[in-house]
Tab-separated table of C-alpha atoms in Angstrom:
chain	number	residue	atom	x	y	z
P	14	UNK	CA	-32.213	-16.502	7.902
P	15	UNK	CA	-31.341	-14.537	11.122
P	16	UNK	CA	-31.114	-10.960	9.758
P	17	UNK	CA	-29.229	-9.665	13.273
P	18	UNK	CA	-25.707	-9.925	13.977
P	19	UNK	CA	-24.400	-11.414	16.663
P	20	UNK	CA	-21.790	-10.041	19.337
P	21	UNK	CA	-18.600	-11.245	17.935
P	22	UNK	CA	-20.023	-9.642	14.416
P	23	UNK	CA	-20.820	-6.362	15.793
P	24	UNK	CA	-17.389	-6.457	17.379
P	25	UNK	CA	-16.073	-7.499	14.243
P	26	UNK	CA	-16.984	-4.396	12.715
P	27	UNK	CA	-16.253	-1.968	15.046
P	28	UNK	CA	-12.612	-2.989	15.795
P	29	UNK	CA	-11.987	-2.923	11.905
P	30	UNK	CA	-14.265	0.448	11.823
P	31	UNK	CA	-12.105	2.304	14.420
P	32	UNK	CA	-8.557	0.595	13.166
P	33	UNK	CA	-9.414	2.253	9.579
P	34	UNK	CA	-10.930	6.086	10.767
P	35	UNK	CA	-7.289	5.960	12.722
P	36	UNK	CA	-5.003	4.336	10.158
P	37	UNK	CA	-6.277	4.235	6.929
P	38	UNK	CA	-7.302	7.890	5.787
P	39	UNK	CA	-6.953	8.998	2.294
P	40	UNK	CA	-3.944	10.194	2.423
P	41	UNK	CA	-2.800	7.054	3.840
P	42	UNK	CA	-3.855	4.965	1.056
P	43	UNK	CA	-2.485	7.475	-1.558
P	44	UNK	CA	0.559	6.893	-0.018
P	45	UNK	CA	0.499	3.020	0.568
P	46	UNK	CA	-0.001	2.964	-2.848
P	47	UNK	CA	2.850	4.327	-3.768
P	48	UNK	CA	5.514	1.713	-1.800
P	49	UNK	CA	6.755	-1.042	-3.548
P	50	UNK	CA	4.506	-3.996	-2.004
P	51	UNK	CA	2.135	-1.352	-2.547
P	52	UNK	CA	0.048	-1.278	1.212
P	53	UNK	CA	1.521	-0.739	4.774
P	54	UNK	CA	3.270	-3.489	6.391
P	55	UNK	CA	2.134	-1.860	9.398
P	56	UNK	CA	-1.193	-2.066	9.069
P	57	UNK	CA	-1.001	-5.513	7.306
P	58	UNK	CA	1.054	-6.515	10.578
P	59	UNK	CA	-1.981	-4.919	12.669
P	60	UNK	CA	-4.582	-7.208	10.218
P	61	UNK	CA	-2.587	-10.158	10.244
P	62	UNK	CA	-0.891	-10.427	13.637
P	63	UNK	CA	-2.813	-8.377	16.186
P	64	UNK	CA	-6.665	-8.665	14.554
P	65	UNK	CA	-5.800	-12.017	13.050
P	66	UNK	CA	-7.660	-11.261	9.871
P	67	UNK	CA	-6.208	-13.765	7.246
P	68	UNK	CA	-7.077	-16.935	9.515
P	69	UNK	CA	-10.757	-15.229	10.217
P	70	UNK	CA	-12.190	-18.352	8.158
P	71	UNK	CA	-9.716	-20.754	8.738
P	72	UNK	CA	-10.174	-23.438	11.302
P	73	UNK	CA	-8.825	-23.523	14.842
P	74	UNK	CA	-6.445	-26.202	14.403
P	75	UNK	CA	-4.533	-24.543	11.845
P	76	UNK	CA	-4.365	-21.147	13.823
P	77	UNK	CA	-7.093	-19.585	12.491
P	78	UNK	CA	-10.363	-18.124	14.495
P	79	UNK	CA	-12.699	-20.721	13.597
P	80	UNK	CA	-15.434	-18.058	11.939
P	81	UNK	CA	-16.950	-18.455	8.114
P	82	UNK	CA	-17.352	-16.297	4.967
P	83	UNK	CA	-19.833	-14.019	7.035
P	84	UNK	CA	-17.567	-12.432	9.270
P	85	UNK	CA	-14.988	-12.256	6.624
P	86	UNK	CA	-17.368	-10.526	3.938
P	87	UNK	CA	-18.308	-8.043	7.404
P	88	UNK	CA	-14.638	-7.600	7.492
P	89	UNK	CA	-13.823	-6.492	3.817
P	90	UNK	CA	-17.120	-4.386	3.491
P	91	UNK	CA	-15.227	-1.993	6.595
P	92	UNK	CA	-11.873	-2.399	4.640
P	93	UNK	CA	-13.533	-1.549	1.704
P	94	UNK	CA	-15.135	1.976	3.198
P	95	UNK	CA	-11.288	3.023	3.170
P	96	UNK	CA	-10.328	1.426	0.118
P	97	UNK	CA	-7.448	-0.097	2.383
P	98	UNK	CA	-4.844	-1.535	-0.301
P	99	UNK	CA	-3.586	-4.891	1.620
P	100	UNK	CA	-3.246	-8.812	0.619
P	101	UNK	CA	-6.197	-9.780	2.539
P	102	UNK	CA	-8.339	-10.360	-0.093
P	103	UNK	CA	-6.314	-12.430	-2.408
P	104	UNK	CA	-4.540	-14.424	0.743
P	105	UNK	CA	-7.971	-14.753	2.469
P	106	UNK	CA	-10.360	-14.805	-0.361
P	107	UNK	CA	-8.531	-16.583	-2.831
P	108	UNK	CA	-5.971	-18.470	-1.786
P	109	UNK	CA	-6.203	-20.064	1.862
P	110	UNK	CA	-9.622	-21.378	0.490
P	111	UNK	CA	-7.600	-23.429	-1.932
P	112	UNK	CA	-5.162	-24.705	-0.011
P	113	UNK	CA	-7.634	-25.561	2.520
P	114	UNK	CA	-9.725	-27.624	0.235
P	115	UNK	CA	-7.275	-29.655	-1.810
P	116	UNK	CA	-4.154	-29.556	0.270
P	117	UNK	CA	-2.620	-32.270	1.995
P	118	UNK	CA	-2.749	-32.486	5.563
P	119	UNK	CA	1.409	-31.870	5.419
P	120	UNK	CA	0.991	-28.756	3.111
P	121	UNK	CA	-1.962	-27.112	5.460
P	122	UNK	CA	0.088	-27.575	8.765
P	123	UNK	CA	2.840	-25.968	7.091
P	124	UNK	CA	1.080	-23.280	5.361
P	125	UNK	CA	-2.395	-22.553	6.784
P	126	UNK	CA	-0.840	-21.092	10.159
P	127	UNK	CA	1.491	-18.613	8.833
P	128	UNK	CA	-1.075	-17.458	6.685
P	129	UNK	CA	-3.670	-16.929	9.586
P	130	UNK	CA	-0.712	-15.274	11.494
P	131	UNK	CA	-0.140	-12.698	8.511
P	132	UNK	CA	3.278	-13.918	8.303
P	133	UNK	CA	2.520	-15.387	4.538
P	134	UNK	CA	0.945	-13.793	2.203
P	135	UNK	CA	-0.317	-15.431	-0.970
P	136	UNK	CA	-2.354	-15.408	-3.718
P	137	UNK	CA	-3.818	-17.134	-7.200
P	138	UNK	CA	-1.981	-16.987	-10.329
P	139	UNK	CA	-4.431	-17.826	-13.726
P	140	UNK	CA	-3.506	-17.344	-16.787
P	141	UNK	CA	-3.856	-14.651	-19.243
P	142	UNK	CA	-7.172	-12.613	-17.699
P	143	UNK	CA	-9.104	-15.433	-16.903
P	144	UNK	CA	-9.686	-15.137	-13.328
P	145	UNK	CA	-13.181	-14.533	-13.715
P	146	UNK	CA	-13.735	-17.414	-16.073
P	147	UNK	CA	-11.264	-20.029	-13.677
P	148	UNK	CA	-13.892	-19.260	-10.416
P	149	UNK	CA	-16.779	-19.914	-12.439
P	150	UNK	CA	-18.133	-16.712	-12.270
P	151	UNK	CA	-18.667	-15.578	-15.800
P	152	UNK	CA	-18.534	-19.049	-17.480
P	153	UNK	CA	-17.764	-22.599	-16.896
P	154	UNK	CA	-14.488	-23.174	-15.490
P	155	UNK	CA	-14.132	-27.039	-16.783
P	156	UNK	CA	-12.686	-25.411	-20.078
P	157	UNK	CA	-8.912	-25.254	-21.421
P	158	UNK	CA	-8.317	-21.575	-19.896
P	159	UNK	CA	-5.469	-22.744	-18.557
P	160	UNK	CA	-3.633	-23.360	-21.294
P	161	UNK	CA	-5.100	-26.273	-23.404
P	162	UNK	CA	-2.290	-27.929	-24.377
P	163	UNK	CA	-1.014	-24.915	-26.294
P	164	UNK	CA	1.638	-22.211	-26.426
P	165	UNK	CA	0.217	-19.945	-24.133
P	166	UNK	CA	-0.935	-19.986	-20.357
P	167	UNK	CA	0.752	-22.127	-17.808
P	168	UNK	CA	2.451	-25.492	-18.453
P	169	UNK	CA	3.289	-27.958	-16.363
P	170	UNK	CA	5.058	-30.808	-16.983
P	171	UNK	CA	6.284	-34.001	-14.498
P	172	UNK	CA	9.675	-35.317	-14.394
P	173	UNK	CA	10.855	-38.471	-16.245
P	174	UNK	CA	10.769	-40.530	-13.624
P	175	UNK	CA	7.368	-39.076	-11.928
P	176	UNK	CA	8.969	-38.466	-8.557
P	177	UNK	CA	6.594	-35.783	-7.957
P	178	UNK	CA	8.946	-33.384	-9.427
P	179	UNK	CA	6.910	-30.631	-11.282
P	180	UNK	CA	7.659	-28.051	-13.411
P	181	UNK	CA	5.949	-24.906	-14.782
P	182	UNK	CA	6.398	-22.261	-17.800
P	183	UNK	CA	4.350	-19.818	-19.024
P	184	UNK	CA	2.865	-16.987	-17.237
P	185	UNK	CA	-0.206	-15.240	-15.580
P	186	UNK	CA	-0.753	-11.340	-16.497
P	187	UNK	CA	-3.187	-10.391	-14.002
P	188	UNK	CA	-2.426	-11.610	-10.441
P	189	UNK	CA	-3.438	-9.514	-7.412
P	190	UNK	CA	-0.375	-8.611	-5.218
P	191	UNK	CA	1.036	-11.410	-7.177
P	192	UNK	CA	4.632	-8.371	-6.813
P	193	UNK	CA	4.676	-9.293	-3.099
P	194	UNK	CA	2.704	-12.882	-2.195
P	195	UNK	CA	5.325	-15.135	-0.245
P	196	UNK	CA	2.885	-17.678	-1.926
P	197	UNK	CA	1.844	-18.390	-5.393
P	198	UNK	CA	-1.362	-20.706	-5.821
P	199	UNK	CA	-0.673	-21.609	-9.775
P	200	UNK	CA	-3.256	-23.146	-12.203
P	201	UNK	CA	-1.708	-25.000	-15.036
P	202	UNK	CA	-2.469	-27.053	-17.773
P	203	UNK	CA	-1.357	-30.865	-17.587
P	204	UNK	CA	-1.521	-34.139	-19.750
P	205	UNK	CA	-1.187	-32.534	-22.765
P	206	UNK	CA	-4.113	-33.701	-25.081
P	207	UNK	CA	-4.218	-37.612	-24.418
P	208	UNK	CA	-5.035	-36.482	-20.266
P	209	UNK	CA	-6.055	-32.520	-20.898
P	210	UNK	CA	-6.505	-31.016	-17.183
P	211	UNK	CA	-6.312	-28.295	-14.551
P	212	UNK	CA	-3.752	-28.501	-11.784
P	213	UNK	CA	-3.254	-26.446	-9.044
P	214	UNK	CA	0.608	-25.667	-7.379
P	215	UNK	CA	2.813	-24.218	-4.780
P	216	UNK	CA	5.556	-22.243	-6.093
P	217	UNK	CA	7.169	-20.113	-3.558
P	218	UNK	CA	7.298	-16.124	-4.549
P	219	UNK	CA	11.000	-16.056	-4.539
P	220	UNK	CA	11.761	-19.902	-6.426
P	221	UNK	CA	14.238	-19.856	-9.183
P	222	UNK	CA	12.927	-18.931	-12.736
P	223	UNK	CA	10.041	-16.990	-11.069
P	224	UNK	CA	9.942	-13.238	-12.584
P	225	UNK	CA	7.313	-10.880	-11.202
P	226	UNK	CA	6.815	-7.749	-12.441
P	227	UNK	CA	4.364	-4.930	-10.819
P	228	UNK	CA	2.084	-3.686	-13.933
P	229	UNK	CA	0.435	-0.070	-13.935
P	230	UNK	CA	-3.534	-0.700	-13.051
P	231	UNK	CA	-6.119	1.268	-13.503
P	232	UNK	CA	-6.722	0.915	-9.667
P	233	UNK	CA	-3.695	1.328	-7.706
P	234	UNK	CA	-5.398	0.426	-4.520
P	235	UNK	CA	-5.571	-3.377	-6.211
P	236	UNK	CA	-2.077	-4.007	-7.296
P	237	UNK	CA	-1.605	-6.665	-10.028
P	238	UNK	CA	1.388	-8.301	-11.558
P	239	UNK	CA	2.804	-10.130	-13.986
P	240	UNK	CA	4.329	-14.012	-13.311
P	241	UNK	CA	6.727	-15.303	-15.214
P	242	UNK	CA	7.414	-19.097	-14.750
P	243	UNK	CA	10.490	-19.977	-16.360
P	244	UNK	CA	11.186	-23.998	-15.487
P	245	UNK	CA	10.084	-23.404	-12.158
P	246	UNK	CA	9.840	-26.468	-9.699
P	247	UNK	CA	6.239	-26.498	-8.123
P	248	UNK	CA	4.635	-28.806	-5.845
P	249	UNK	CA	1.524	-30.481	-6.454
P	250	UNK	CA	-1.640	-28.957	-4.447
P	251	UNK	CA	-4.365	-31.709	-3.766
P	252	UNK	CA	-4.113	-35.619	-5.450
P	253	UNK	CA	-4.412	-34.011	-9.260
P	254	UNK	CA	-7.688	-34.716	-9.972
P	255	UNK	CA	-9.122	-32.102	-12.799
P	256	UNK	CA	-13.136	-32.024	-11.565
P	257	UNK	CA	-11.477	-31.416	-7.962
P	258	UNK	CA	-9.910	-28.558	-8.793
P	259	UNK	CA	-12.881	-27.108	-11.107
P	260	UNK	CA	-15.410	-27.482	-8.389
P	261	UNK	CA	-13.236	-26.080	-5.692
P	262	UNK	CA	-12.435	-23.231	-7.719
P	263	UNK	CA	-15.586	-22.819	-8.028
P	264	UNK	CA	-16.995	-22.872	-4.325
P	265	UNK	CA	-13.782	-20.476	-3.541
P	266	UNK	CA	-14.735	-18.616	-6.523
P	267	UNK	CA	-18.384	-18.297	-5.164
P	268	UNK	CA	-17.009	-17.081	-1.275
P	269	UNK	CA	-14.740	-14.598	-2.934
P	270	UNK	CA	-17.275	-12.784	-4.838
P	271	UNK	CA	-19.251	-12.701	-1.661
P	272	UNK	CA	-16.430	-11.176	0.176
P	273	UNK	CA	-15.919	-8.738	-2.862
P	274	UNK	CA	-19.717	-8.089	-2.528
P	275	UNK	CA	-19.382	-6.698	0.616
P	276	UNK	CA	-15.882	-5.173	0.198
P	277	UNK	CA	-17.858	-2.724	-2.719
P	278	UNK	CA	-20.664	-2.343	-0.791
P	279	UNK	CA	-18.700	-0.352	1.761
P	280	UNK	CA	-17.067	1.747	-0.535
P	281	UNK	CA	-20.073	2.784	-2.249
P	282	UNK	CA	-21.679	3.224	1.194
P	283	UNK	CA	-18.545	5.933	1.969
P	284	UNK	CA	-18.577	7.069	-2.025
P	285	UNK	CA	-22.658	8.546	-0.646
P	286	UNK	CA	-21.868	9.449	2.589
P	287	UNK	CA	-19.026	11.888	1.394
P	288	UNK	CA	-20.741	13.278	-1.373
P	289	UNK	CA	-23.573	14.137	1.341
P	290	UNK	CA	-21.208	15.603	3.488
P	291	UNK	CA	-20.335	17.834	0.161
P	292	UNK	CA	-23.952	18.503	-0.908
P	293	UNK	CA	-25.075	19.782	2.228
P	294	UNK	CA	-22.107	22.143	2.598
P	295	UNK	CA	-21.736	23.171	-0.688
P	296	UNK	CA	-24.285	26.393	-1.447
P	297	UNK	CA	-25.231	27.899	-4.694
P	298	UNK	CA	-28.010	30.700	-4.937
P	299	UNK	CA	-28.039	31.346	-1.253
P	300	UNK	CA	-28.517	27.728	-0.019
P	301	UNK	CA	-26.602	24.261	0.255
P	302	UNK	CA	-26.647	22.911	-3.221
P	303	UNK	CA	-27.961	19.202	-1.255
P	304	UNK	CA	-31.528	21.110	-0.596
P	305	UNK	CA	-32.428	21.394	-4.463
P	306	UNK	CA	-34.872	18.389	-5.153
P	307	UNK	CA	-32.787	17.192	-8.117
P	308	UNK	CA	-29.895	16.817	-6.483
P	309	UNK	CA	-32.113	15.140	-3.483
P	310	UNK	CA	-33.448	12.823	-6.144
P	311	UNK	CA	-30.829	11.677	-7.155
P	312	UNK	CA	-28.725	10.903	-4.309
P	313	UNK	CA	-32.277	8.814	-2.811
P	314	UNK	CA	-31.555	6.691	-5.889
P	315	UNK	CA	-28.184	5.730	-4.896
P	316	UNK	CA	-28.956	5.423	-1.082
P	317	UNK	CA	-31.952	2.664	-2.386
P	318	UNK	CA	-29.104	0.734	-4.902
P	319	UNK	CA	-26.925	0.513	-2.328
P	320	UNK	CA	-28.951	-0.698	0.223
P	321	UNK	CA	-30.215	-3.040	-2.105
P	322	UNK	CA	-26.646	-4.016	-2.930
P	323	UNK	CA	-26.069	-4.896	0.681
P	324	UNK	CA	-29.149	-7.039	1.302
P	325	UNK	CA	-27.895	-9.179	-1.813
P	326	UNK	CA	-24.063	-9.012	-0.062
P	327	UNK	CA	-25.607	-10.085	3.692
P	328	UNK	CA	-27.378	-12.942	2.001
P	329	UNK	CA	-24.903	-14.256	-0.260
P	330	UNK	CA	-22.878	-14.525	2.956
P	331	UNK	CA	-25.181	-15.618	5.488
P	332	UNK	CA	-25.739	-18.644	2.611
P	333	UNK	CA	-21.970	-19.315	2.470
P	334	UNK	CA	-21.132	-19.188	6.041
P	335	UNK	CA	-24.566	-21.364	6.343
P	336	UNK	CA	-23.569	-23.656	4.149
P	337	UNK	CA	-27.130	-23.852	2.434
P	338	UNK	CA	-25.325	-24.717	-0.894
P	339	UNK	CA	-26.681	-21.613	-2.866
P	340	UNK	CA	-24.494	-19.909	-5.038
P	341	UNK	CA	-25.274	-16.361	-4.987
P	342	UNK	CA	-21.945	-14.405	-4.467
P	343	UNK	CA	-21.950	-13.735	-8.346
P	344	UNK	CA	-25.353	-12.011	-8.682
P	345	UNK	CA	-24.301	-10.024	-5.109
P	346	UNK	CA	-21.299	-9.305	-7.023
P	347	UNK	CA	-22.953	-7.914	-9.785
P	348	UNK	CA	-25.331	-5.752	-7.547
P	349	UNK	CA	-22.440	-4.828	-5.079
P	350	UNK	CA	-20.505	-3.426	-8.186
P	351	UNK	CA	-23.552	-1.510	-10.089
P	352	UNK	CA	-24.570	0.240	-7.162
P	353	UNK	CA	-20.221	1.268	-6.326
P	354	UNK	CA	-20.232	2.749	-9.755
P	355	UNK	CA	-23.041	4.251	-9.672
P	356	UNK	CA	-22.103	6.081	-6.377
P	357	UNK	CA	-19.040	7.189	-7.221
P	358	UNK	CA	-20.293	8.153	-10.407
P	359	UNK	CA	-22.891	10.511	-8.612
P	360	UNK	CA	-19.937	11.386	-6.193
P	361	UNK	CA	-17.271	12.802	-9.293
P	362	UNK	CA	-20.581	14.838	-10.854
P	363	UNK	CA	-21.823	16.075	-7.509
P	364	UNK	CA	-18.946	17.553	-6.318
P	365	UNK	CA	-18.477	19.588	-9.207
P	366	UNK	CA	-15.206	20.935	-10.528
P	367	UNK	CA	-13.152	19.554	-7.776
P	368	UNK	CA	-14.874	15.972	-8.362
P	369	UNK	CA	-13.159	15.611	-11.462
P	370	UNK	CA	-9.359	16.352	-10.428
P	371	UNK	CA	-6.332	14.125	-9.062
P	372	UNK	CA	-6.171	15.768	-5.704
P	373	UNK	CA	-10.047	14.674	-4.831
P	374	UNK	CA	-10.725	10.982	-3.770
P	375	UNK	CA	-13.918	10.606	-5.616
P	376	UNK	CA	-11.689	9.210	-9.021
P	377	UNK	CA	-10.230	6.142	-6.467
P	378	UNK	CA	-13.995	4.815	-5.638
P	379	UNK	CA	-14.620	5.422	-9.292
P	380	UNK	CA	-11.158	3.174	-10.138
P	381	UNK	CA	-12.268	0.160	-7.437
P	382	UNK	CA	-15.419	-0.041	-9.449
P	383	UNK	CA	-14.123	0.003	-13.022
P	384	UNK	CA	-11.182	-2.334	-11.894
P	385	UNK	CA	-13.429	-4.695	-10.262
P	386	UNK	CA	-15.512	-5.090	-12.959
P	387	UNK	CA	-12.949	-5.498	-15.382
P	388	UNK	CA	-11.085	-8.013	-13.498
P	389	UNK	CA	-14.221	-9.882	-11.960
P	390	UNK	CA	-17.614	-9.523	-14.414
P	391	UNK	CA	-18.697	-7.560	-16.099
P	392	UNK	CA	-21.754	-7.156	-14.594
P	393	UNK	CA	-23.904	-8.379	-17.213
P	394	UNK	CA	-21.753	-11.879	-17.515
P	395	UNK	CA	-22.104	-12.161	-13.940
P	396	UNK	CA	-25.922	-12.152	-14.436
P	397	UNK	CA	-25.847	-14.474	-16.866
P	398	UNK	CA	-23.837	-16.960	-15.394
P	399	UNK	CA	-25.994	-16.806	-12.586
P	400	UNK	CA	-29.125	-17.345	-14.883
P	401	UNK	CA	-27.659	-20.335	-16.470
P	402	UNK	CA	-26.626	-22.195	-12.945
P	403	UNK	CA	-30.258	-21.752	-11.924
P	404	UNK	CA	-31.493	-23.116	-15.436
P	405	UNK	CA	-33.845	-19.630	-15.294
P	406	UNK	CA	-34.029	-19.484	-18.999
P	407	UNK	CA	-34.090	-23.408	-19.545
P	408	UNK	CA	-37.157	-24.233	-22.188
P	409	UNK	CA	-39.335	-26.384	-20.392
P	410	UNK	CA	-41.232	-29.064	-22.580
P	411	UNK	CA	-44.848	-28.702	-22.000
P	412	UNK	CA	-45.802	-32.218	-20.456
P	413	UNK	CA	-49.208	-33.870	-21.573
């Protein structure tokens, strides 16, 4: 592994650095949130069409720059320092992955460039609050999650005279900027139980019988929403075969959490640096609070997490964009996402009385972590799961 980044990294980072100091300040945010797409088209415009963002992964020929999950991950861990609310990660992260991987050569020309352009947005639609459980990060994702065959999740059912005409009902309660995405990358349930699988489809944002509704999140720099497919036509993503769609969930699921990774790792990078900024200004007895060795103490045990944190982050996407076939964007997730809480944690207590109020920023690092986490892990599932895949707690039988 080649710890240094290139030039196009380094220059990478700094163009997002300097885009987000000059566009994306706290009051920005506060008041992205508030819009109804909930970001600013301007500065998804600036991503998508000027910095060409979206497509960062996504192969020349389809109007993308031709990089890998590396310089996306370096991407996100800058937007994440700002807690910039856009669509990049689930257009980026989760669903231009998909549609690369299983998508007919017809559906990618038609939908990979807009995407890289910025001019699509999208995103993936699971059922219920599975998401974590349909990328295989908390669990095997070869289950019935989507549905089963059962009331509940996301149908989908073929015409009579299987034409190719599909057609969904149910819905999906927690899908990221699912309010907005021009896109919707569904998983269903299909066969019923004689041919029980997982399909993926293409349902436009604004198809007939499609009702989104924004929900209230803990996190309103992450908006979510609720999909409602009401006999919705769909087109089929990939040929329809079940362990296809499991494993590429999967590998997606793997790259996202090695984007998120990196995402948290900048904002609990920030979460330390501004509570430093506080600590050394701040005085109490005749000195700045930051020179008492508790408070010293403590703040050296976040800088060490966090660090930590991005070490796991740089090699989970080093090993992605490397294609080494490790899976470690789960256990970087789970690092990535202790140390953010644990920094903004330390940031709400260390800045005393104001740390604790509406006005202060320290509660929206505190909200990415806790949302994350709730959406993505937890933590200690996230462990696990990685524990089983590398069979660390498989009973060997003692050989003669």
């Amino acid at each position: 592994m080649d710890a240094a980044f290139t030039a196009e990294q380094d220059e990478i980072r700094r163009t997002l650095h300097e885009l987000m100091n000059k566009r994306c300040g706290p009051e920005d945010v506060k008041a992205a949130v508030a819009t109804p797409d909930g970001y600013d088209p301007a500065l998804w415009s600036a991503l998508g069409g000027e910095l060409g963002l979206p497509g960062l992964a996504l192969p020349e020929r389809y109007g993308g720059v031709g990089c890998a999950t590396t310089e996306l991950a370096l991407a996100c861990e800058e937007s994440g320092r700002a807690l910039a609310p856009s669509p990049l990660l689930a257009t980026a992260a989760l669903a231009a992955p998909l549609v690369l991987a299983l998508g007919a050569e017809e559906q990618r020309g038609e939908l990979l460039p807009r995407i890289a352009s910025g001019t699509l947005t999208a995103t993936l639609a699971v059922p219920g609050e599975s998401l974590a459980t349909a990328l295989g990060l908390t669990g095997d994702n070869r289950g019935d999650w989507s549905g089963g065959g059962r009331a509940g999740g996301v149908q989908a059912r073929q015409g009579d005279r299987h034409d190719g005409d599909w057609r969904l009902y149910g819905q999906a309660d927690q899908v990221l900027d699912g309010h907005s995405a021009g896109l919707l990358v569904v998983a269903a349930h299909a066969g019923g139980f004689a041919r029980s699988r997982t399909l993926l489809f293409l349902v436009r944002g604004d198809a007939e019988g499609v009702v989104r509704t924004r929900r209230t999140s803990l996190d309103e720099t992450r908006p979510r929403a609720r999909v409602e497919l009401r006999d919705t036509a769909a087109e089929l993503l990939g040929s329809g075969e079940g362990d296809e769609v499991a494993e590429a969930l999967s590998a997606m699921g793997d790259a996202a959490a090695t984007v998120l990774a990196a995402e948290a790792v900048g904002a609990a990078e920030r979460a330390l640096e501004r509570t430093v900024e506080h600590v050394r200004g701040r005085e109490q007895f005749g000195r700045p609070i930051g020179s008492f060795q508790a408070v010293k103490h403590r703040l050296a045990d976040v800088y060490v997490q966090v660090q930590a944190a991005r070490s796991a982050a740089y090699y989970a996407a080093w090993s992605a964009g490397a294609g080494s076939g490790e899976r470690t964007g789960g256990l970087a997730l789970a690092q990535a996402l202790e140390a953010l809480r644990t920094a903004a944690s330390e940031a709400v207590q260390l800045h005393g009385g104001i740390g604790f109020t509406w006005e202060h920023d320290a509660h929206l690092y505190l909200k990415r972590a806790t949302g994350d986490e709730l959406l993505f892990g937890p933590v200690h599932l996230l462990r696990a799961r990685a524990a089983e895949s590398a069979e660390l707690f498989t009973r060997q039988e003692a050989t003669a």
